[in-house]
CSV table of C-alpha atoms and ligand atoms in Angstrom, one decimal:
chain,number,residue,atom,x,y,z
A,1,MET,CA,55.9,76.0,77.3
A,2,ARG,CA,58.6,74.3,79.4
A,3,ARG,CA,60.9,77.3,79.0
A,4,ASN,CA,58.1,79.6,80.2
A,5,ALA,CA,57.5,77.4,83.3
A,6,GLY,CA,61.3,77.7,84.0
A,7,LEU,CA,61.1,81.5,83.7
A,8,ALA,CA,58.1,81.6,86.0
A,9,ARG,CA,60.1,79.6,88.6
A,10,THR,CA,63.1,81.9,88.3
A,11,GLY,CA,60.7,84.9,88.6
A,12,ALA,CA,59.2,83.4,91.8
A,13,ALA,CA,62.7,82.8,93.3
A,14,SER,CA,63.7,86.4,92.5
A,15,LEU,CA,60.5,87.7,94.1
A,16,LEU,CA,61.1,85.6,97.2
A,17,ALA,CA,64.7,87.0,97.4
A,18,ALA,CA,63.4,90.5,97.0
A,19,ALA,CA,60.7,89.9,99.7
A,20,MET,CA,63.4,88.7,102.1
A,21,LEU,CA,65.5,91.8,101.5
A,22,LEU,CA,62.4,94.0,102.0
A,23,ALA,CA,61.6,92.2,105.2
A,24,ALA,CA,65.1,92.8,106.5
A,25,CYS,CA,65.1,96.5,105.6
A,26,GLU,CA,64.3,99.0,108.3
A,27,THR,CA,64.3,102.7,108.6
A,28,ALA,CA,66.2,104.6,111.4
A,29,PRO,CA,64.1,107.1,113.3
A,30,VAL,CA,64.6,110.9,112.7
A,31,THR,CA,67.2,110.4,110.0
A,32,GLY,CA,65.2,108.0,107.8
A,33,ARG,CA,68.4,106.1,106.9
A,34,LYS,CA,67.7,102.6,105.4
A,35,GLN,CA,69.1,99.8,107.5
A,36,LEU,CA,69.7,96.1,106.6
A,37,ILE,CA,68.9,94.2,109.8
A,38,VAL,CA,68.5,90.4,109.5
A,39,LEU,CA,68.7,89.7,113.2
A,40,PRO,CA,65.1,89.4,114.6
A,41,GLU,CA,64.3,91.8,117.3
A,42,SER,CA,63.4,89.1,119.8
A,43,GLN,CA,66.9,87.6,119.3
A,44,ALA,CA,68.6,90.9,119.8
A,45,ILE,CA,66.6,91.6,122.9
A,46,GLU,CA,67.7,88.3,124.3
A,47,LEU,CA,71.3,89.0,123.5
A,48,GLY,CA,71.0,92.4,125.1
A,49,GLU,CA,69.5,90.9,128.2
A,50,GLN,CA,72.3,88.3,128.5
A,51,ALA,CA,75.0,90.9,128.1
A,52,TYR,CA,73.3,93.3,130.6
A,53,GLN,CA,73.0,90.6,133.3
A,54,GLN,CA,76.7,89.7,132.8
A,55,ILE,CA,77.8,93.4,133.1
A,56,LEU,CA,75.6,93.8,136.2
A,57,SER,CA,77.0,90.7,137.8
A,58,GLU,CA,80.5,92.1,137.4
A,59,SER,CA,79.7,95.6,138.6
A,60,THR,CA,78.5,97.4,141.8
A,61,THR,CA,75.2,99.0,141.0
A,62,ILE,CA,73.6,102.0,142.8
A,63,ARG,CA,69.9,101.3,143.2
A,64,SER,CA,68.7,104.1,145.4
A,65,GLY,CA,69.6,107.7,146.2
A,66,PRO,CA,69.8,110.8,144.1
A,67,TYR,CA,71.9,109.4,141.3
A,68,ALA,CA,69.6,106.4,140.7
A,69,ARG,CA,66.5,108.7,140.9
A,70,ARG,CA,67.9,111.2,138.4
A,71,VAL,CA,68.9,108.6,135.9
A,72,GLU,CA,65.5,106.8,136.2
A,73,THR,CA,63.5,110.0,135.9
A,74,ILE,CA,65.5,111.3,132.9
A,75,GLY,CA,65.4,107.9,131.2
A,76,ARG,CA,61.7,107.5,131.5
A,77,ARG,CA,61.0,111.0,130.1
A,78,ILE,CA,63.2,110.3,127.1
A,79,VAL,CA,61.8,106.9,126.2
A,80,ALA,CA,58.3,108.2,126.5
A,81,VAL,CA,59.0,110.4,123.4
A,82,SER,CA,61.3,107.8,121.6
A,83,GLY,CA,58.4,106.1,119.7
A,84,GLN,CA,59.5,102.9,121.5
A,85,PRO,CA,58.1,103.4,125.0
A,86,ASP,CA,57.2,99.7,125.3
A,87,LEU,CA,60.7,98.1,125.0
A,88,PRO,CA,61.8,96.5,128.3
A,89,TRP,CA,63.7,99.6,129.3
A,90,GLU,CA,65.9,99.5,132.4
A,91,PHE,CA,68.3,102.3,133.7
A,92,THR,CA,71.0,101.4,136.0
A,93,VAL,CA,73.7,103.5,137.7
A,94,ILE,CA,77.0,101.6,137.9
A,95,ASP,CA,79.5,102.6,140.6
A,96,ASP,CA,82.4,103.5,138.4
A,97,ALA,CA,84.4,106.7,138.3
A,98,THR,CA,85.0,106.5,134.5
A,99,PRO,CA,82.6,109.0,132.7
A,100,ASN,CA,80.8,106.4,130.5
A,101,ALA,CA,77.4,105.2,129.5
A,102,PHE,CA,76.1,102.3,127.3
A,103,ALA,CA,72.9,100.9,125.8
A,104,LEU,CA,72.2,97.3,124.9
A,105,PRO,CA,69.6,95.9,122.5
A,106,GLY,CA,66.1,95.9,123.9
A,107,GLY,CA,66.6,99.1,126.0
A,108,LYS,CA,69.1,98.2,128.8
A,109,VAL,CA,70.9,101.4,129.6
A,110,GLY,CA,73.9,101.7,132.0
A,111,VAL,CA,75.2,105.0,133.3
A,112,HIS,CA,78.5,105.2,135.3
A,113,SER,CA,78.4,107.3,138.5
A,114,GLY,CA,81.5,109.1,137.1
A,115,MET,CA,79.3,110.4,134.2
A,116,VAL,CA,76.6,111.7,136.7
A,117,GLN,CA,79.4,113.4,138.7
A,118,LEU,CA,80.9,115.0,135.6
A,119,VAL,CA,77.8,116.7,134.3
A,120,ASP,CA,76.6,120.1,135.6
A,121,ASN,CA,72.8,119.5,135.3
A,122,ASP,CA,70.0,117.3,134.2
A,123,ASP,CA,70.0,118.7,130.6
A,124,GLN,CA,73.6,117.5,130.1
A,125,LEU,CA,72.8,114.1,131.7
A,126,ALA,CA,69.7,113.9,129.3
A,127,ALA,CA,72.1,114.4,126.4
A,128,VAL,CA,74.2,111.4,127.4
A,129,MET,CA,71.1,109.2,128.0
A,130,ALA,CA,69.2,110.4,124.9
A,131,HIS,CA,72.3,109.4,122.8
A,132,GLU,CA,72.2,105.9,124.4
A,133,VAL,CA,68.4,105.5,124.0
A,134,ALA,CA,68.9,106.5,120.3
A,135,HIS,CA,71.4,103.6,119.8
A,136,ALA,CA,68.8,101.2,121.2
A,137,VAL,CA,65.8,102.5,119.3
A,138,ALA,CA,67.7,102.6,116.0
A,139,ARG,CA,68.8,99.0,116.6
A,140,HIS,CA,72.4,99.9,116.0
A,141,SER,CA,73.7,96.7,117.7
A,142,ALA,CA,71.4,94.4,115.6
A,143,GLU,CA,72.6,96.3,112.5
A,144,ARG,CA,76.3,95.7,113.4
A,145,MET,CA,75.6,92.0,114.1
A,146,SER,CA,73.7,91.7,110.8
A,147,GLN,CA,76.6,93.3,108.9
A,148,GLN,CA,79.0,90.8,110.5
A,149,LEU,CA,76.8,87.8,109.6
A,150,LEU,CA,76.4,89.0,106.1
A,151,VAL,CA,80.1,89.6,105.6
A,152,GLU,CA,80.9,86.2,107.0
A,153,GLY,CA,78.2,84.5,105.0
A,154,GLY,CA,79.0,86.4,101.8
A,155,LEU,CA,76.3,86.3,99.2
A,156,GLN,CA,74.7,83.3,100.9
A,157,GLY,CA,74.3,85.4,104.1
A,158,LEU,CA,70.6,85.9,103.8
A,159,GLY,CA,70.1,82.2,103.6
A,160,MET,CA,72.6,81.5,106.4
A,161,VAL,CA,71.1,83.7,109.0
A,162,THR,CA,67.8,81.8,108.9
A,163,ASN,CA,69.9,79.0,110.4
A,164,ASN,CA,69.5,78.8,114.2
A,165,ALA,CA,73.1,77.7,114.7
A,166,ASP,CA,74.2,81.2,113.7
A,167,TYR,CA,72.2,82.8,116.4
A,168,VAL,CA,73.6,80.4,119.0
A,169,ARG,CA,77.1,81.3,117.8
A,170,LEU,CA,76.3,85.0,118.0
A,171,ALA,CA,74.9,84.7,121.4
A,172,ALA,CA,78.0,82.8,122.6
A,173,SER,CA,80.3,85.5,121.2
A,174,ALA,CA,78.2,88.4,122.6
A,175,ALA,CA,78.2,86.8,126.0
A,176,GLN,CA,82.0,86.2,125.7
A,177,LEU,CA,82.6,89.8,124.8
A,178,GLY,CA,80.2,90.9,127.6
A,179,ILE,CA,78.9,93.6,125.3
A,180,VAL,CA,77.9,94.0,121.7
A,181,LEU,CA,80.1,95.1,118.8
A,182,PRO,CA,81.3,98.7,118.8
A,183,TYR,CA,79.2,101.1,116.8
A,184,SER,CA,80.3,102.6,113.5
A,185,ARG,CA,81.1,106.3,113.2
A,186,GLU,CA,78.0,106.8,111.1
A,187,GLN,CA,75.9,105.2,113.8
A,188,GLU,CA,77.5,107.4,116.4
A,189,SER,CA,76.7,110.5,114.5
A,190,GLU,CA,73.1,109.2,113.9
A,191,ALA,CA,72.7,108.6,117.7
A,192,ASP,CA,73.8,112.2,118.3
A,193,ARG,CA,71.2,113.5,115.9
A,194,ILE,CA,68.4,111.2,117.1
A,195,GLY,CA,69.4,111.9,120.7
A,196,LEU,CA,69.3,115.6,120.2
A,197,MET,CA,65.7,115.4,119.0
A,198,TYR,CA,64.6,113.0,121.7
A,199,MET,CA,66.0,115.3,124.5
A,200,ALA,CA,64.3,118.3,123.0
A,201,ARG,CA,60.9,116.4,122.7
A,202,ALA,CA,61.3,115.4,126.4
A,203,GLY,CA,61.7,119.1,127.3
A,204,TYR,CA,65.5,119.1,127.9
A,205,ASP,CA,67.5,122.0,126.5
A,206,PRO,CA,69.3,120.6,123.4
A,207,ARG,CA,72.1,123.2,123.7
A,208,ALA,CA,73.3,121.1,126.7
A,209,ALA,CA,74.5,118.4,124.2
A,210,VAL,CA,77.1,120.9,123.0
A,211,GLU,CA,78.1,121.7,126.6
A,212,LEU,CA,78.4,118.0,127.3
A,213,TRP,CA,80.9,117.4,124.6
A,214,GLN,CA,82.9,120.5,125.7
A,215,ILE,CA,83.0,119.0,129.2
A,216,MET,CA,84.0,115.6,127.8
A,217,GLN,CA,86.7,117.2,125.7
A,218,ARG,CA,88.2,118.9,128.8
A,219,ALA,CA,87.9,115.7,130.9
A,220,GLY,CA,89.4,113.6,128.1
A,221,GLY,CA,93.0,114.6,128.8
A,222,GLY,CA,95.6,112.1,127.5
A,223,ALA,CA,93.5,108.9,127.6
A,224,PRO,CA,90.0,109.5,126.4
A,225,PRO,CA,87.2,107.8,128.4
A,226,GLU,CA,85.5,104.8,126.8
A,227,PHE,CA,82.4,106.9,125.9
A,228,LEU,CA,84.7,109.0,123.7
A,229,SER,CA,87.1,106.4,122.3
A,230,THR,CA,84.7,104.9,119.8
A,231,HIS,CA,83.0,108.2,118.9
A,232,PRO,CA,83.8,110.9,116.4
A,233,SER,CA,86.1,113.7,117.7
A,234,SER,CA,84.4,116.2,120.0
A,235,GLY,CA,85.1,119.0,117.6
A,236,THR,CA,83.4,117.2,114.7
A,237,ARG,CA,80.3,116.2,116.7
A,238,ILE,CA,79.9,119.8,118.2
A,239,GLU,CA,79.9,121.2,114.6
A,240,ARG,CA,77.2,118.7,113.5
A,241,LEU,CA,75.1,119.3,116.6
A,242,GLN,CA,75.2,123.0,115.8
A,243,GLU,CA,73.9,122.2,112.3
A,244,TRP,CA,70.9,120.3,113.8
A,245,MET,CA,70.4,122.8,116.6
A,246,PRO,CA,67.8,125.1,115.0
A,247,GLU,CA,65.4,122.1,114.4
A,248,ALA,CA,66.0,120.8,117.9
A,249,LEU,CA,65.4,124.2,119.5
A,250,ALA,CA,62.1,124.5,117.6
A,251,VAL,CA,61.0,121.1,119.0
A,252,TYR,CA,62.2,122.1,122.5
A,253,ARG,CA,60.3,125.3,122.4
A,254,ASP,CA,57.1,123.4,121.3
A,255,ALA,CA,57.6,121.1,124.3
A,256,ASN,CA,58.4,124.0,126.7
A,257,PRO,CA,56.3,127.0,125.7
A,258,GLY,CA,57.9,130.1,127.2
A,259,GLN,CA,61.5,128.9,126.8
B,1,LIG,ZN1,77.4,106.2,121.0
């Protein structure tokens, strides 16, 4: 009898551990990839907000005029079809000649004026922004931070991250860095694929994503811009975009009958 009671307790503990794992498991949009994310969304949004305010306080922003209007209009069209229209989205043009863009947890998106200058049309700008929106919707930053916490905490990680002190430490380091951890190559490729579908759903021609990377490749020169440096090579990503293109074009034609 006593042995059975012990087994029951062990069983309950395993069930609890399994439930915690299940609770932490999420599924990325479009690709369906399983993700282990232990950082609560509210916490990630708070970290994103802090990092965003820090970046804005150190930058010159462009709040009106054609650049701001284009970025706002394109951003709103993309998030409307992202499945997450209610995140606290914000789109800001930053006066910086480097062709770069970024997204922070919770839907804070920054686009450098140099990126708006570089692209030929709204479809190409939509490709940049859809990629960034995809990072935010797929919670790639929270996934990176979760990986870091789990690695640091080893097998006890799941228990450790329920401890508030870890979040305080994370918040401190995120604020110190001014931005979240760099994305993995897998996440970059996933953001390309999700972004391609989002721009097509929003009625932007997905073929512009290929043009964008051709332009980035030419503009890259000796020292690649930041937007490129943590990303897979342009050649590789163009090949993969071409693989996903038939599906994206079908979605685009549904969104834009007559195209
Ligand atoms: Zn990216």
